[in-house]
Coordinates of C-alpha atoms and ligand atoms in Angstrom, one line a residue:
X1 CA 132.1 101.7 95.0
X2 CA 129.2 103.8 94.6
X3 CA 127.1 104.2 97.8
X4 CA 123.0 103.3 97.2
X5 CA 120.1 105.0 98.3
X6 CA 117.5 102.3 97.5
X7 CA 113.9 103.6 96.9
X8 CA 111.9 101.1 97.7
X9 CA 112.0 97.2 99.0
X10 CA 110.0 94.4 101.3
X11 CA 112.3 93.8 103.3
X12 CA 110.1 94.5 107.1
X13 CA 107.7 91.3 106.5
X14 CA 110.1 89.6 106.8
X15 CA 111.4 91.1 109.8
X16 CA 108.9 89.6 111.7
X17 CA 111.3 86.2 112.8
X18 CA 108.1 84.2 113.8
X19 CA 107.1 84.1 109.9
X20 CA 108.4 81.2 108.1
X21 CA 110.6 83.4 106.3
X22 CA 112.1 85.2 108.8
X23 CA 115.0 86.8 109.3
X24 CA 117.6 88.7 111.8
X25 CA 118.4 91.3 109.3
X26 CA 121.9 91.7 111.6
X27 CA 123.3 88.9 110.2
X28 CA 123.7 87.2 106.9
X29 CA 120.9 85.2 105.0
X30 CA 121.4 83.1 102.2
X31 CA 117.9 83.0 101.0
X32 CA 115.9 86.3 99.9
X33 CA 117.3 89.8 98.7
X34 CA 117.9 92.2 101.6
X35 CA 120.1 91.7 105.6
X36 CA 123.0 94.3 106.6
X37 CA 125.7 92.2 106.0
X38 CA 124.6 92.0 101.9
X39 CA 123.1 95.2 101.6
X40 CA 127.7 96.6 102.6
X41 CA 128.6 94.4 100.1
X42 CA 126.8 95.8 97.6
X43 CA 127.3 99.6 98.3
X44 CA 123.4 100.4 100.1
X45 CA 123.3 102.2 102.9
X46 CA 120.0 103.0 103.7
X47 CA 116.2 102.8 101.6
X48 CA 112.6 103.1 101.8
X49 CA 111.8 100.3 104.1
X50 CA 107.4 99.3 103.1
X51 CA 105.2 98.7 105.2
X52 CA 103.0 96.2 103.5
X53 CA 100.4 94.1 104.6
X54 CA 99.6 91.2 103.1
X55 CA 96.1 90.1 102.9
X56 CA 94.3 87.9 105.3
X57 CA 94.0 84.9 103.1
X58 CA 96.4 84.7 100.0
X59 CA 94.0 84.5 96.8
X60 CA 94.0 82.1 94.7
X61 CA 92.9 81.8 90.6
X62 CA 93.5 85.4 90.2
X63 CA 96.2 85.1 87.2
X64 CA 95.3 85.0 83.3
X65 CA 97.8 83.9 80.9
X66 CA 96.7 84.5 77.0
X67 CA 98.6 84.4 74.6
X68 CA 99.0 88.1 74.5
X69 CA 99.5 88.8 78.3
X70 CA 98.3 88.6 81.8
X71 CA 96.7 89.4 84.6
X72 CA 96.1 89.3 87.7
X73 CA 92.1 90.1 89.3
X74 CA 92.5 93.0 91.4
X75 CA 93.0 92.2 95.0
X76 CA 89.8 93.0 97.2
X77 CA 90.6 95.5 99.6
X78 CA 91.1 95.0 103.0
X79 CA 89.9 94.8 106.4
X80 CA 91.3 98.6 107.9
X81 CA 91.4 96.9 112.0
X82 CA 93.4 94.1 110.7
X83 CA 95.9 96.1 108.4
X84 CA 96.2 98.5 111.7
X85 CA 97.0 95.5 113.7
X86 CA 99.4 93.9 111.0
X87 CA 101.1 97.6 110.5
X88 CA 101.6 97.8 113.9
X89 CA 103.5 94.8 114.7
X90 CA 105.9 95.5 111.5
X91 CA 106.9 99.2 113.2
X92 CA 107.4 97.5 116.7
X93 CA 109.2 95.1 114.0
X94 CA 111.4 97.6 112.9
X95 CA 112.0 99.5 116.9
X96 CA 112.6 96.9 117.9
X97 CA 115.8 96.7 114.8
X98 CA 116.8 99.5 115.9
X99 CA 117.2 98.9 119.3
X100 CA 119.4 95.6 119.2
X101 CA 121.6 97.5 116.4
X102 CA 123.9 98.8 118.8
X103 CA 124.0 101.7 116.2
X104 CA 124.8 99.7 113.4
X105 CA 120.4 100.1 111.7
X106 CA 118.8 103.1 112.6
X107 CA 115.7 104.7 111.1
X108 CA 116.3 108.3 110.2
X109 CA 113.2 110.8 109.6
X110 CA 115.4 113.5 107.9
X111 CA 117.9 113.7 105.4
X112 CA 120.2 115.7 107.9
X113 CA 119.5 112.2 109.8
X114 CA 120.2 110.1 106.5
X115 CA 123.6 111.9 106.0
X116 CA 124.7 111.5 110.0
X117 CA 123.6 107.5 109.6
X118 CA 126.0 107.3 106.5
X119 CA 129.0 109.5 108.5
X120 CA 128.8 107.2 110.9
X121 CA 128.6 104.3 109.1
X122 CA 125.0 103.2 110.0
X123 CA 122.3 101.9 107.6
X124 CA 119.3 104.1 107.1
X125 CA 116.0 102.9 107.4
X126 CA 112.6 104.9 106.5
X127 CA 109.5 104.4 107.0
X128 CA 107.1 103.8 103.9
X129 CA 103.7 101.9 104.3
X130 CA 102.5 100.5 100.8
X131 CA 99.1 101.4 101.0
X132 CA 97.1 103.5 103.4
X133 CA 94.9 100.6 104.3
X134 CA 95.6 101.3 108.2
X135 CA 94.8 104.7 108.1
X136 CA 91.1 106.3 108.6
X137 CA 89.4 109.0 107.4
X138 CA 89.7 111.4 110.7
X139 CA 93.7 110.9 110.4
X140 CA 94.7 110.6 113.4
X141 CA 96.4 107.1 112.7
X142 CA 98.6 108.5 110.0
X143 CA 99.7 111.6 112.8
X144 CA 100.3 108.6 114.8
X145 CA 102.3 107.3 112.3
X146 CA 104.2 110.3 111.5
X147 CA 105.0 111.0 114.7
X148 CA 106.2 107.2 114.4
X149 CA 109.0 108.7 112.2
X150 CA 106.9 107.6 109.1
X151 CA 107.7 109.4 106.1
X152 CA 106.7 108.4 102.7
X153 CA 103.6 106.8 101.7
X154 CA 101.5 105.2 98.7
X155 CA 97.9 106.1 98.7
X156 CA 97.1 101.8 97.7
X157 CA 99.0 99.3 96.5
X158 CA 97.0 97.3 93.5
X159 CA 93.4 97.0 95.1
X160 CA 90.8 99.3 96.6
X161 CA 91.1 101.1 100.1
X162 CA 89.2 103.5 101.3
X163 CA 91.6 106.3 99.5
X164 CA 91.7 105.6 95.7
X165 CA 92.3 102.5 93.4
X166 CA 96.0 100.3 92.0
X167 CA 96.3 99.0 89.2
X168 CA 95.9 95.3 89.0
X169 CA 98.6 93.5 87.3
X170 CA 98.2 93.2 83.9
X171 CA 100.3 93.3 80.4
X172 CA 100.1 94.8 78.0
X173 CA 97.9 97.3 79.1
X174 CA 97.6 101.2 80.0
X175 CA 97.1 101.9 83.9
X176 CA 94.0 103.7 83.5
X177 CA 91.9 100.8 84.7
X178 CA 89.5 102.9 87.3
X179 CA 87.7 105.8 88.7
X180 CA 90.6 108.4 90.8
X181 CA 91.2 109.1 94.1
X182 CA 87.7 109.0 96.3
X183 CA 86.9 112.6 98.3
X184 CA 88.9 110.8 101.2
X185 CA 91.6 110.3 99.1
X186 CA 91.4 114.0 98.2
X187 CA 92.2 114.8 102.2
X188 CA 94.7 112.2 102.8
X189 CA 97.1 114.2 99.7
X190 CA 96.2 117.8 101.5
X191 CA 96.9 115.9 104.5
X192 CA 100.1 114.2 103.6
X193 CA 101.5 117.3 102.3
X194 CA 100.5 119.5 105.5
X195 CA 102.4 117.1 107.4
X196 CA 105.5 117.1 104.9
X197 CA 104.8 113.2 104.5
X198 CA 106.3 112.1 100.7
X199 CA 103.0 110.6 98.3
X200 CA 104.2 107.5 96.7
X201 CA 102.3 106.6 93.4
X202 CA 103.7 103.2 92.0
X203 CA 100.5 101.1 92.3
X204 CA 97.5 104.2 91.7
X205 CA 96.5 103.7 88.6
X206 CA 96.3 106.7 86.4
X207 CA 92.9 108.7 87.0
X208 CA 94.3 108.3 90.6
X209 CA 97.6 110.2 89.4
X210 CA 96.3 112.6 87.6
X211 CA 94.7 113.6 91.2
X212 CA 97.7 113.3 93.3
X213 CA 99.3 115.3 90.3
X214 CA 96.5 118.4 90.9
X215 CA 96.5 118.4 94.3
X216 CA 99.4 117.9 95.9
X217 CA 102.2 120.6 96.3
X218 CA 105.3 118.6 96.6
X219 CA 107.0 116.5 93.6
X220 CA 105.8 113.6 91.9
X221 CA 107.7 110.6 93.1
X222 CA 107.4 106.7 91.3
X223 CA 109.0 105.3 94.3
X224 CA 109.3 101.2 92.0
X225 CA 108.1 101.7 88.3
X226 CA 110.1 101.4 84.9
X227 CA 109.1 103.0 81.6
X228 CA 105.7 101.8 79.9
X229 CA 106.6 103.3 76.8
X230 CA 109.5 99.9 76.8
X231 CA 107.9 97.8 79.5
X232 CA 104.0 98.4 79.0
X233 CA 102.4 96.7 82.2
X234 CA 100.0 98.4 84.2
X235 CA 102.4 99.3 87.0
X236 CA 104.8 100.9 84.6
X237 CA 104.6 105.0 84.1
X238 CA 103.5 106.6 80.7
X239 CA 104.8 108.9 78.9
X240 CA 102.8 111.9 79.5
X241 CA 103.1 110.7 83.6
X242 CA 107.0 111.0 83.0
X243 CA 106.1 114.1 82.2
X244 CA 104.1 115.7 84.5
X245 CA 106.7 114.2 87.2
X246 CA 109.4 115.9 85.3
X247 CA 106.9 119.5 85.4
X248 CA 107.0 118.8 90.0
X249 CA 110.7 117.6 89.9
X250 CA 109.7 114.6 91.4
X251 CA 112.1 111.5 91.0
X252 CA 110.9 107.8 89.5
X253 CA 113.1 104.6 91.7
X254 CA 113.8 102.4 88.8
X255 CA 112.3 99.2 89.7
X256 CA 114.6 95.2 88.6
X257 CA 111.0 93.7 88.5
X258 CA 111.9 91.5 85.8
X259 CA 108.2 91.4 85.0
X260 CA 108.0 95.3 84.2
X261 CA 111.7 95.2 83.4
X262 CA 111.4 93.4 80.0
X263 CA 109.8 94.5 76.9
X264 CA 108.0 91.0 76.5
X265 CA 107.0 91.0 80.4
X266 CA 107.9 87.7 81.5
X267 CA 108.6 86.7 84.7
X268 CA 111.9 85.3 84.0
X269 CA 115.5 86.4 86.7
X270 CA 117.6 85.4 83.0
X271 CA 117.4 88.9 82.1
X272 CA 120.5 91.0 81.3
X273 CA 121.5 94.2 83.2
X274 CA 121.2 95.9 79.7
X275 CA 117.8 95.9 79.7
X276 CA 117.5 97.2 83.2
X277 CA 119.8 99.8 81.9
X278 CA 118.1 100.7 78.8
X279 CA 115.2 102.0 81.3
X280 CA 117.4 104.1 83.4
X281 CA 118.8 105.8 79.8
X282 CA 115.2 106.3 78.7
X283 CA 113.7 108.0 82.0
X284 CA 117.1 110.1 82.5
X285 CA 116.3 111.2 78.5
X286 CA 112.6 111.6 79.0
X287 CA 112.7 113.7 83.0
X288 CA 116.1 114.2 83.2
X289 CA 119.4 113.2 85.6
X290 CA 118.3 114.8 88.5
X291 CA 115.0 112.4 88.8
X292 CA 116.2 109.1 88.4
X293 CA 116.8 106.8 91.2
X294 CA 117.0 103.7 91.7
X295 CA 113.4 101.1 93.1
X296 CA 115.4 98.3 93.6
X297 CA 111.9 96.2 95.4
X298 CA 114.0 93.6 96.7
X299 CA 112.3 91.1 98.9
X300 CA 109.0 91.8 96.5
X301 CA 109.6 90.3 93.3
X302 CA 111.6 89.0 91.3
X303 CA 115.1 90.9 90.0
X304 CA 117.3 90.3 87.2
X305 CA 119.9 86.1 88.6
X306 CA 122.7 88.9 87.0
X307 CA 122.3 91.3 90.3
X308 CA 120.9 88.0 92.5
X309 CA 120.6 90.2 95.9
X310 CA 121.2 93.4 97.5
X311 CA 125.3 92.3 97.3
X312 CA 124.8 92.5 93.5
X313 CA 124.1 96.0 93.5
X314 CA 127.2 97.1 92.3
X315 CA 126.6 95.2 88.6
X316 CA 123.9 97.6 87.9
X317 CA 126.0 100.3 88.4
X318 CA 128.8 98.6 86.3
X319 CA 126.1 98.3 84.1
X320 CA 125.1 101.7 84.0
X321 CA 129.0 103.2 83.3
X322 CA 129.2 100.3 80.3
X323 CA 125.9 102.2 79.0
X324 CA 127.4 105.6 79.0
X325 CA 126.6 107.3 82.5
X326 CA 129.6 108.7 83.7
X327 CA 130.3 108.6 87.9
X328 CA 128.6 111.8 88.3
X329 CA 125.7 111.0 86.5
X330 CA 125.6 107.7 88.6
X331 CA 126.0 109.3 91.9
X332 CA 122.5 111.3 91.6
X333 CA 121.0 108.1 90.2
X334 CA 122.1 105.8 93.5
X335 CA 122.5 108.4 95.8
X336 CA 121.9 112.3 95.7
X337 CA 118.7 112.2 93.6
X338 CA 116.6 110.8 96.7
X339 CA 118.5 113.0 99.5
X340 CA 116.9 116.3 96.5
X341 CA 113.6 115.1 96.5
X342 CA 113.5 114.3 100.2
X343 CA 114.8 117.6 101.2
X344 CA 112.2 119.1 98.9
X345 CA 109.4 116.9 100.7
X346 CA 110.2 116.9 103.6
X347 CA 111.5 120.9 103.9
X348 CA 114.6 119.6 106.5
Ligands
ZN401 ZN1 104.9 97.2 95.1

């Protein structure tokens, strides 16, 4: 079995057991995509776990579907103190999970710790934040989160905050949907560079992407995105963006989300895995075998029924083999490339 490290999941909010869809993580669950038993069945030995703050109220009437595509109205900004409270709740839930897991789950803050967890048969969680909504312009919260183990940060989710503007979900559409980073956003890039926190450009609009590309001294990373040339949704990366990622020696984690995989952007789980493999092939041809990885988006989206959940991850490996990748290349995609870019970014 080929071991996998995954660049993105949204399982953290399910660790809050009081939620209706709350899970224990250590025991098998039958809904959602990810828990420890299913991870181990699929060869998943760790991943970036996103702390994502849901809006206080679920938006309604925000989707417009036309004959030629769809558009989702850009979500509203969050109240910062609300975002901070919710982020601290998720951080507590993750620490609580590590404490009760009796060594089966460890929060890792370096490549060495990820590899040590792998050697000990422990599942490695790397803390990621999907949107900097909980962080202040004085960066005190960023430093606190770093000391709590945060190693990866998406400046925005698909909504605005004081640092920048996310892309609204739309297809077909360019990701060039709004202004670039604010001056606080430019400071945040520098602060992340200084602390050696990885910056994630998934969900950032195109002008924001170019600001990060210009300012950051670290490789450019998109934890869960696909190729815009195949599926022209705002969440996917254009060829120019991919070329910048290659030039910076960064990584793209391929998103399993069917609406970002399928050329017709349909939210249809009946999506054959050769369509997913096509993104891997396209990206490898464009940016190189060292720069493509996996970013499942488990528990955050609809994935192909042929994967179903984390237990089906080896079906992705089989699809990559079937599409002509050799085992050495697949090991890079499945594990080594994330370690390579972590090493370059975290310097340790
Ligand atoms: Zn996302």
